[in-house]
XYZ file of C-alpha atoms in Angstrom:
564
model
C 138.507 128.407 9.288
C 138.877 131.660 10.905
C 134.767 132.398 10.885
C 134.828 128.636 13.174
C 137.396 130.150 15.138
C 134.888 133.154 15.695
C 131.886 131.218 16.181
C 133.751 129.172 18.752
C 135.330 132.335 20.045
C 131.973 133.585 20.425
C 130.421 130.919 22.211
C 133.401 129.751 24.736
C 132.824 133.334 26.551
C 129.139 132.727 27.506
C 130.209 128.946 28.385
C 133.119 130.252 30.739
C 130.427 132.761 32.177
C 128.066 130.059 32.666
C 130.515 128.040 34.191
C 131.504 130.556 36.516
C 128.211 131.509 37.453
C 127.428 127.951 38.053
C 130.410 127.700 40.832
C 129.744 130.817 42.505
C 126.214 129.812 43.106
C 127.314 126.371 44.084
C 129.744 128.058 46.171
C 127.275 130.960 47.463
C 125.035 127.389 48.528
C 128.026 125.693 50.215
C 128.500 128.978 52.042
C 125.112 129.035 52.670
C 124.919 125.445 53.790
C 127.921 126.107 56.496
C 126.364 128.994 57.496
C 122.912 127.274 58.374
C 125.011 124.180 59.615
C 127.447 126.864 61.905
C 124.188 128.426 63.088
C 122.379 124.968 64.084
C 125.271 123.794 65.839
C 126.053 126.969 67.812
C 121.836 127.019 68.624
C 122.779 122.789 69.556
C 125.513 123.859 71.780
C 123.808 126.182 73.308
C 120.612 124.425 73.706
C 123.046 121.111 75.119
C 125.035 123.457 77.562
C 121.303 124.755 79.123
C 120.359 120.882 79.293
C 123.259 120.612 81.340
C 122.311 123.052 83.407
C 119.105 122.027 83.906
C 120.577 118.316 84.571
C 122.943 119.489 87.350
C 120.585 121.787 89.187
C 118.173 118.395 89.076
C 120.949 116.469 90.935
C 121.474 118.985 92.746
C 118.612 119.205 94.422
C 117.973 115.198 94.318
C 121.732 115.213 96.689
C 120.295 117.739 98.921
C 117.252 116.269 99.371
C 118.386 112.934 99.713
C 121.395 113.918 101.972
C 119.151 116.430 104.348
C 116.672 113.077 104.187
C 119.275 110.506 105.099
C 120.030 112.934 108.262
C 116.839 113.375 109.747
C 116.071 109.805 109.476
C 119.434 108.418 111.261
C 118.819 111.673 113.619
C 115.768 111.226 114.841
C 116.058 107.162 114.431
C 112.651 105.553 115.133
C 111.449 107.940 117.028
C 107.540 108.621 116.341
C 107.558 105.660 114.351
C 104.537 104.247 116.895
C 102.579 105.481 119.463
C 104.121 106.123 122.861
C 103.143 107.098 126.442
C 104.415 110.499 128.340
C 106.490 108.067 130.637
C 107.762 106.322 127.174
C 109.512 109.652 125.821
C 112.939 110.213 126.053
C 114.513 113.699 127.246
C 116.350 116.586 125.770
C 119.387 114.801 126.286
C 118.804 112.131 123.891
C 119.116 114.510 120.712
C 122.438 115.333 121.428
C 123.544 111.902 122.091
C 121.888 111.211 118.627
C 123.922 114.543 117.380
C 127.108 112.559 118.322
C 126.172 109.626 117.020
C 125.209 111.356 113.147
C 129.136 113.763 113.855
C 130.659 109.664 113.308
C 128.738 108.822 110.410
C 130.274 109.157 106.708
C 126.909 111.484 105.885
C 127.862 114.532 103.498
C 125.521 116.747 104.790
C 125.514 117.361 109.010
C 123.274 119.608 110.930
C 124.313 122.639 111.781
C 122.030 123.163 114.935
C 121.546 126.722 116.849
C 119.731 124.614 119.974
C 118.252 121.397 120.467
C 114.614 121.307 121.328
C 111.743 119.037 123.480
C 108.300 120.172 123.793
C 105.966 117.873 125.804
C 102.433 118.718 125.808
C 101.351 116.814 128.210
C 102.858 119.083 131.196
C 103.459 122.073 128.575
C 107.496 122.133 129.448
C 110.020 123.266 126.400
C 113.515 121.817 127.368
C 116.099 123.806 125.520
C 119.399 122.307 125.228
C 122.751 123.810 123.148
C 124.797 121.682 120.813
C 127.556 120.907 123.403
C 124.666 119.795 125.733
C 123.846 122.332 128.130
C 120.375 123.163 129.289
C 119.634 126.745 128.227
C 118.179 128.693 131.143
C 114.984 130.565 131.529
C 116.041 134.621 130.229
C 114.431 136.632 128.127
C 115.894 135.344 124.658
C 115.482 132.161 125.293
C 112.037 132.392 126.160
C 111.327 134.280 123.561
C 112.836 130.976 121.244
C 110.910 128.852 123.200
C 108.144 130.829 121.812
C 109.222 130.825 118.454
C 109.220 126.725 118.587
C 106.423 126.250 119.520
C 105.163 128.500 117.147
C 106.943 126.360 114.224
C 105.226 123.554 115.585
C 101.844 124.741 115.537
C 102.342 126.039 111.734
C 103.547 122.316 111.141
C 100.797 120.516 112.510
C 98.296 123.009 110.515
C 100.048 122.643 107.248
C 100.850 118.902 107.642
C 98.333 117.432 110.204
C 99.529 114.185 111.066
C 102.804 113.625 109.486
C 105.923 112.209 111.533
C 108.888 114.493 109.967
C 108.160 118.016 109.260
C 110.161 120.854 108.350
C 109.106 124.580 109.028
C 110.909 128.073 107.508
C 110.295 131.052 109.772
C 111.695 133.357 107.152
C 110.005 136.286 109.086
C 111.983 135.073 112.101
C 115.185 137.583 112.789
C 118.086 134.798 112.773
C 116.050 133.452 109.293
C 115.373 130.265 111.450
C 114.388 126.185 110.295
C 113.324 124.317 112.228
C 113.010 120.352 111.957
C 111.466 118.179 114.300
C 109.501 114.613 114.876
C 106.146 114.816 116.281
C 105.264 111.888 118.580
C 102.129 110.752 119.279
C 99.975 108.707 121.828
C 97.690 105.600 120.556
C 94.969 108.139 119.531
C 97.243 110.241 116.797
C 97.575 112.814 119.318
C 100.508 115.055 119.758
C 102.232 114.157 123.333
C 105.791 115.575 122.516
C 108.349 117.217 119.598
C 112.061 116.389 119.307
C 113.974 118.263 116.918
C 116.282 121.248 116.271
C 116.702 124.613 115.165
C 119.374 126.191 112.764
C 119.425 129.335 110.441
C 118.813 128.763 106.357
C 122.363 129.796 106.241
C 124.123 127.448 108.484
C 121.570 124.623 106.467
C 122.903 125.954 102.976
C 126.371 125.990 104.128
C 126.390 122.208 105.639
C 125.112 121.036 102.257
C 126.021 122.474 99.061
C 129.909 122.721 99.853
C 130.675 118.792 99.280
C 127.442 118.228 96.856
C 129.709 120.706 94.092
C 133.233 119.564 95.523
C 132.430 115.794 95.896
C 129.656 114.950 93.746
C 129.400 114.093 89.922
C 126.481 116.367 88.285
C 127.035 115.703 84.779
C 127.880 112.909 82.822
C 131.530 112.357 81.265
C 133.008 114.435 83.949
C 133.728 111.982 86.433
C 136.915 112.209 87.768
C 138.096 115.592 87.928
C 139.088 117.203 90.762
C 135.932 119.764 91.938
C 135.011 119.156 88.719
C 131.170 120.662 89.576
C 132.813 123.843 90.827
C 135.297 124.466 87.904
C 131.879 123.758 85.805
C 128.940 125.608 87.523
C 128.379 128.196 90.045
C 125.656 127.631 92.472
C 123.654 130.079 94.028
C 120.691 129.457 96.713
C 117.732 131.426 97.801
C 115.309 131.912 100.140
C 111.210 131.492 99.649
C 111.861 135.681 99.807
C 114.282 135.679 96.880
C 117.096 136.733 99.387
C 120.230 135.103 98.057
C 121.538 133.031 101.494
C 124.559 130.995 99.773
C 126.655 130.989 96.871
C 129.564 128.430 95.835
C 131.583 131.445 94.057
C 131.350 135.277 96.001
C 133.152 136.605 93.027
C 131.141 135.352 89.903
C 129.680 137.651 87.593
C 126.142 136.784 86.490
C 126.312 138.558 83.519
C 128.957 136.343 82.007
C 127.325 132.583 82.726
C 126.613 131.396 79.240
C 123.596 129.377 80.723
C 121.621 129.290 83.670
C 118.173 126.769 85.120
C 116.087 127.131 88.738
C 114.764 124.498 90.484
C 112.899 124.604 93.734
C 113.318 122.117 96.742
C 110.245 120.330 98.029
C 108.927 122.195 101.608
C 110.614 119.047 103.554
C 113.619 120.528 102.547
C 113.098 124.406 103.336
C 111.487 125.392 99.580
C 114.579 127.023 99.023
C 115.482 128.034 95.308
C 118.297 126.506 93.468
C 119.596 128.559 90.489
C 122.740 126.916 88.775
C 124.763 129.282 86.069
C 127.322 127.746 84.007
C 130.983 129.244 83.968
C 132.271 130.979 80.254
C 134.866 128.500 80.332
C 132.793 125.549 81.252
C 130.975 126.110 77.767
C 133.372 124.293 75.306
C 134.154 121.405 78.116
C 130.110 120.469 77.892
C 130.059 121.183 74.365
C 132.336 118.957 73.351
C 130.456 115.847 75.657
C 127.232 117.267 73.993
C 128.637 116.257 70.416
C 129.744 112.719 69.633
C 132.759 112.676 67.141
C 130.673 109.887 64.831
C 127.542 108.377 64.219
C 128.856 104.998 64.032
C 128.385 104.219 67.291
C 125.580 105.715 67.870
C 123.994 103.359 65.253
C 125.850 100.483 66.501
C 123.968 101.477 69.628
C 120.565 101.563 67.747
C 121.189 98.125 66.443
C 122.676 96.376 69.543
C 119.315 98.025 71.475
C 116.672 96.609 69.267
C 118.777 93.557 68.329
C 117.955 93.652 72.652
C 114.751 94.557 72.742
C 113.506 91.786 70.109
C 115.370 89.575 72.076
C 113.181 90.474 75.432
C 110.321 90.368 73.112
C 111.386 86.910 72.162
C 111.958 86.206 75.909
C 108.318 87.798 77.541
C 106.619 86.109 75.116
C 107.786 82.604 76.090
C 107.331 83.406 79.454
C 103.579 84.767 78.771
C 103.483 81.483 77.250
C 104.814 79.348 79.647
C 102.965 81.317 82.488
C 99.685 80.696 80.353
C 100.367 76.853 80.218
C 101.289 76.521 84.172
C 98.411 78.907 85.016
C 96.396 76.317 82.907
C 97.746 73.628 84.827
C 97.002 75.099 88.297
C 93.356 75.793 87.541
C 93.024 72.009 86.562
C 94.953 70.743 89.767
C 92.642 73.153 91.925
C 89.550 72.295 90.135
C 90.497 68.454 90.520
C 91.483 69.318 94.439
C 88.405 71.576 95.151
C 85.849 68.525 93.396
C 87.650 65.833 96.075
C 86.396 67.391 99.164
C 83.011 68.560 97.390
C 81.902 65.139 96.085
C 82.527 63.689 99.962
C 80.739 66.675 101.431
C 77.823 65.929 99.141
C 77.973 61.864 99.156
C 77.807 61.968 103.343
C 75.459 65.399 102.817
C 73.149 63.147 101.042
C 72.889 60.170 102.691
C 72.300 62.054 106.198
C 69.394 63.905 104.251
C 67.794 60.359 102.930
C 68.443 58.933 106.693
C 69.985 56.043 104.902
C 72.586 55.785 108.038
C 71.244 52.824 110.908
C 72.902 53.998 113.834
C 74.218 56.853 115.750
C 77.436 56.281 115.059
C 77.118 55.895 111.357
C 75.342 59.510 111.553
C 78.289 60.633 113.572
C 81.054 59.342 110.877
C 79.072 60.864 108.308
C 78.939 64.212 110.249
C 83.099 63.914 110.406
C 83.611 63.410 107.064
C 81.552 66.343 105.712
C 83.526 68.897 109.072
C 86.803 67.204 107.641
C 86.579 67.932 104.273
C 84.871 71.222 104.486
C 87.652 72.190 106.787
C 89.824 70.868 103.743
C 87.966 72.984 101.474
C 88.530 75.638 103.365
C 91.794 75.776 103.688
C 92.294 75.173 99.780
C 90.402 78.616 99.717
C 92.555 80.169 101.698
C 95.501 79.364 99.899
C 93.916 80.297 97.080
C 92.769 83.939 98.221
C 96.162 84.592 99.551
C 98.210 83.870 96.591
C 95.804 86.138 94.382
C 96.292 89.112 96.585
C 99.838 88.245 97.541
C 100.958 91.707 95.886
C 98.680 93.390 97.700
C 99.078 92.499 100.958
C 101.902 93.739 103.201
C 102.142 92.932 105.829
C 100.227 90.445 108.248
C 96.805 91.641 109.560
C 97.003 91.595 113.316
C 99.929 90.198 114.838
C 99.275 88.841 118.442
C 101.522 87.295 121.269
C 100.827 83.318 121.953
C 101.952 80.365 123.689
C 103.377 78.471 120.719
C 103.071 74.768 122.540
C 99.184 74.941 122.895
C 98.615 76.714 119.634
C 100.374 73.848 117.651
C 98.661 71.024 120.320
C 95.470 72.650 118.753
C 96.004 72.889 115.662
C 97.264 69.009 115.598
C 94.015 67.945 117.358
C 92.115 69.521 114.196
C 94.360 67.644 112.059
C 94.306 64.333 113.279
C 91.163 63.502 111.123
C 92.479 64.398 108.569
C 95.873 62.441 109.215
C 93.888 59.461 110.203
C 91.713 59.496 106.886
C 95.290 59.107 105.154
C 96.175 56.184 107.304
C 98.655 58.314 109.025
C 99.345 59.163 113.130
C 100.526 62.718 114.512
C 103.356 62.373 117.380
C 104.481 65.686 118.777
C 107.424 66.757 121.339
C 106.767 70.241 122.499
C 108.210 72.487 124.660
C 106.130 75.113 126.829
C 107.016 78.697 127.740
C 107.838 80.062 123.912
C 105.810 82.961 123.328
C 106.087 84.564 119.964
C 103.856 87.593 117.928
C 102.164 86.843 114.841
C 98.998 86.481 113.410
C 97.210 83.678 114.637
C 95.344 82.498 111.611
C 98.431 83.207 109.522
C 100.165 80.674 111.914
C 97.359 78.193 111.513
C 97.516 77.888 107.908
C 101.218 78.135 107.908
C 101.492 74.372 109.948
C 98.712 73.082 108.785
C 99.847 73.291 104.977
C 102.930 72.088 106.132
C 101.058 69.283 107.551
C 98.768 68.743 104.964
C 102.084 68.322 102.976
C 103.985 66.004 105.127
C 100.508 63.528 104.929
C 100.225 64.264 101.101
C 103.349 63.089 100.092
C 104.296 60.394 102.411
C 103.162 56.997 102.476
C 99.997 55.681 104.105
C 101.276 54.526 107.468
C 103.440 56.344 108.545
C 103.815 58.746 111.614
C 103.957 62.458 110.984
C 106.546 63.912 114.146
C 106.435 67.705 115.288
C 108.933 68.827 117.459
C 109.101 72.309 119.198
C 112.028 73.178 120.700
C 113.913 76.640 121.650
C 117.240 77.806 119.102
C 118.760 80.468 121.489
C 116.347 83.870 120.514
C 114.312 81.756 118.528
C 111.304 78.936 118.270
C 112.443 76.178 116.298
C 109.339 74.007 114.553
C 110.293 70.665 112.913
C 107.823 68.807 110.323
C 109.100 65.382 109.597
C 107.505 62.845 107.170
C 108.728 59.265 105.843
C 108.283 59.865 102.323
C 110.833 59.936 99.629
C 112.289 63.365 100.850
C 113.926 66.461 99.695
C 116.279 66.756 97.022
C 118.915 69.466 97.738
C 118.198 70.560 94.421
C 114.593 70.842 95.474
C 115.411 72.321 98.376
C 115.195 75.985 97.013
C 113.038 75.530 94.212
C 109.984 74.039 95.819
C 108.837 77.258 97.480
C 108.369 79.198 94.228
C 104.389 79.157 92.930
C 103.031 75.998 90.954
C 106.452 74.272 91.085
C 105.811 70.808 92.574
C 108.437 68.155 93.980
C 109.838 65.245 91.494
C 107.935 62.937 94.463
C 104.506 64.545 93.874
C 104.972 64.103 90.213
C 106.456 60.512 90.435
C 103.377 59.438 92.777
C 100.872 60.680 90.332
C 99.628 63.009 94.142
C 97.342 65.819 93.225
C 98.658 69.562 93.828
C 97.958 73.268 93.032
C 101.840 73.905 93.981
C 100.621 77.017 95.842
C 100.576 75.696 99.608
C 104.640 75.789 99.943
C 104.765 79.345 98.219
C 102.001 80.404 100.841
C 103.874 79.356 103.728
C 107.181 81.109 102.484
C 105.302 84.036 101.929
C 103.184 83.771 105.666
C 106.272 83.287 107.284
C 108.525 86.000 105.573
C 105.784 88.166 106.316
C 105.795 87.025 110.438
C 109.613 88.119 110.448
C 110.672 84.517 110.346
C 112.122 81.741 107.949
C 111.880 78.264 107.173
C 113.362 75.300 105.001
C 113.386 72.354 104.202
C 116.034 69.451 103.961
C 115.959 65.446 104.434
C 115.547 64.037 107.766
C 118.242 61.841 109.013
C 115.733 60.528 111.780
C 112.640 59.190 109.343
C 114.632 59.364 105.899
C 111.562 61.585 104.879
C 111.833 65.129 104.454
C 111.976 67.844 107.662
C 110.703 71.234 107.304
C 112.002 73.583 110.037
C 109.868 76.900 110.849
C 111.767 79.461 112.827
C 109.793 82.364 114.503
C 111.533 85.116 116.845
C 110.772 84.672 120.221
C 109.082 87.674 121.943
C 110.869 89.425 124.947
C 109.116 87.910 128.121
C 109.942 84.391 126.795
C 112.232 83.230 130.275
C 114.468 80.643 129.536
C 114.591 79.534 133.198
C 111.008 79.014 133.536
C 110.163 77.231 130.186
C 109.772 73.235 131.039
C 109.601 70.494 128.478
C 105.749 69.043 127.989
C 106.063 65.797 125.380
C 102.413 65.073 123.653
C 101.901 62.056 122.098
């Protein structure tokens, strides 16, 4: 008994040493393990806090650029925007009317202007003017920064020929000048005249960054704290020299910010050189937004985003179906409504060619047919070509003024065979005298797809009215048909591509469903709008076309000319 006691004696110590071993190494690994995980989260932190960084000194520069863009533009208006004469240009005086104007806007960022400035090249005269408006006389300094504008100018029409907003750094210049202006220019891209003003990189750094780090949000999750940017970051700004010109914090010691990104602005706005350090006691704020307190919803995220994106899946490929099947569909009704106008082209074609016509007037019915239905052709072309490059196009090709009373008389009188084919008559009421600008062959194929539908999709028989009248600054063009009309809910949807009316369908009448979308797109395009609704007068359906009327249109001398 006592030699068991022995053995077990004997064996218990290396066991309790084994053990022991055992949970110091698995507590030299745990130690280990928090060390590595310590390490990795400190090298996270710090790695999330210089994200940050880099994050705010990206909005940053996105608020002064867009804020020093939204200026300029409500500055300088539409000024430049097209070509003007010498006699066209405004004077000196206008910029500080415009200066006013900007002082009552809610803009963050204002200019902070040393002088006002017009150059006119065509009789080589620099007006001067100071912000409160007064001309600044002819002495030796101010010559001297007449010199220096027109010397910005120059370097901005080398470095960016042709461009309508430019902004030029004279760093070399004593006061550290910028200079912004708007070049116009006469019909031939040449420089007549420069508006714009002068101020020092100081003044422009001092206008700007201010509210951007008192008013403005540049991180996410600290919304709603008072100067929360400036508590957070400290933002320094520098010239193209390196020569510091503004900082949000005088007293800040760079050798304590715990992280710190650059970021240049784009020459438009000076090139100057944003450098953003985070504060010591901003670190542990951003660290604790960089670190989410549990996964769960992070993979509740996960799940609820592809759950999402299966369900777009799901959804785009329906729609690539469903556009496949109307796409389908259109082809076939354009295929069906390009053979229609082909076979009569080559039936009438054909018998002119075997002279199998007796008189002349047999010949001459043949001839119409195969102009009407090539002009039908045509026009399904047309329709067709726009709608394929309608994202490409944008804008109408050459807008021109016209009479609108003797464009639509003429357009009508190329209709009418095609109306009388259908068994239908045209009956217009026009007035004279309203003059609008847009494209003329835009206009054309505007009314006559709008007649082509009115005759498509009313009865055989009946008389097709278009009325022209004046709607105080505008042209008012009415389309009225004695079909079945226009649904109200049909009202909206028929102008969208290859949607049809429940008429169209009903009657069994051919259709790409393109020639409504065209119009909407033709006249959107032209500045105007148009509708459709049912017409009390015919009980068929009205579409109204509304065009702006173009400044010399005189009410007094427009008179009322009825065609019938």
């Amino acid at each position: 008994m006592a030699r068991r006691n022995g053995i077990l004696s004997s064996m218990g110590l290396p066991l309790l040493g084994l053990s022991l071993c055992l949970v110091l190494l698995s507590a030299g690994a745990l130690g280990f393990e928090a060390y590595r995980s310590a390490r990795s989260q400190r090298a996270t932190s710090a790695l999330a806090v210089h994200e940050f960084a880099s994050f705010a000194v990206w909005s940053v520069s996105r608020y002064a650029e867009g804020g020093y863009a939204e200026v300029l533009l409500i500055f300088f208006q539409s000024l430049g925007e097209k070509p003007a004469t010498r006699e066209s240009i405004p004077p000196a005086q206008w910029l500080v009317n415009r200066a006013d104007d900007l002082r009552r806007c809610n803009c963050y960022a204002q200019i902070p202007p040393l002088a006002y400035f017009r150059v006119s090249y065509a009789d080589s005269v620099t007006s001067m003017v100071a912000p409160d408006g007064t001309p600044l006389g002819a002495t030796d300094e101010n010559l001297r920064f007449s010199k220096r504008v027109r010397n910005a100018i120059a370097r901005g029409e080398r470095e960016n020929p042709g461009k309508r907003l430019n902004v030029v750094v004279a760093s070399e210049a004593p006061q550290n000048e910028l200079f912004a202006y708007v070049a116009v220019r006469d019909s031939a891209a040449k420089l007549i005249a420069a508006y714009g003003f002068v101020t020092t990189q100081e003044q422009y750094a001092a206008s700007m960054f201010p509210s951007i780090m008192h008013d403005k949000t540049l991180v996410p999750g600290t919304r709603g704290a008072s100067a929360a940017s400036e508590s957070l970051f400290v933002l320094t700004v520098r010239d193209r020299s390196g020569r510091r010109i503004f900082r949000t914090d005088s007293n800040f010691n760079d050798a304590t910010a715990v992280a710190r990104d650059t970021l240049s602005l784009s020459p438009m706005h000076g090139g100057f050189m944003l450098e953003l350090a985070v504060r010591p006691e901003a670190s542990s704020q951003l660290q604790l937004l960089s670190v989410p307190t549990s996964r769960v919803p992070l993979w509740l995220s996960i799940l609820a985003l592809t759950a999402g994106l299966v369900a777009v899946g799901a959804w785009r490929l329906r729609e690539e179906h469903r556009t496949a099947r109307v796409r389908a569909e259109f082809v076939t009704s354009v295929s069906h409504e390009l053979r229609t106008p082909l076979a009569q082209i080559l039936l009438f074609g054909e018998t002119l060619t075997l002279k199998r016509t007796r008189t002349e007037s047999q010949r001459q019915a043949a001839a119409e047919v195969i102009v009407r239905e090539a002009r039908r052709l045509m026009r399904l072309v047309e329709n067709a070509l726009h709608f394929a490059r309608t994202e490409r196009v944008t804008n109408v090709s050459a807008p021109e003024r016209m009479e609108l009373a003797s464009e639509v008389a003429e357009i009508l009188e190329s209709f009418t065979p095609i109306a009388e084919a259908a068994s239908n008559a045209l009956r217009d009421d026009l007035e004279d005298g309203l003059i609008v600008s847009i494209d003329r062959s835009a206009f054309r194929q505007i009314l006559l797809n709008l007649l082509d539908n009115a005759v498509r999709y009313g009865p055989r028989g009946q008389t097709v009215q278009v009325e022209l009248v004046r709607s105080n600054s505008h042209a008012r063009l009415m389309i009225r048909d004695e079909g079945a009309g226009v649904s109200p809910a049909e009202s909206h949807t028929i102008w969208q591509p290859f949607v049809r009316g429940s008429s169209g369908l009903a009657s069994g009448e051919s259709g790409s469903g393109i020639g409504l979308s065209v119009v909407r797109d033709l006249v959107a395009r032209s500045g105007g709008r148009v509708w459709a609704s049912s017409s009390a007068a015919s009980r068929g359906a009205e579409f109204t076309l509304e065009l702006p009327l173009a400044a010399s249109s005189d009410p007094e001398s427009n008179g009322t000319n009825s065609r019938r």
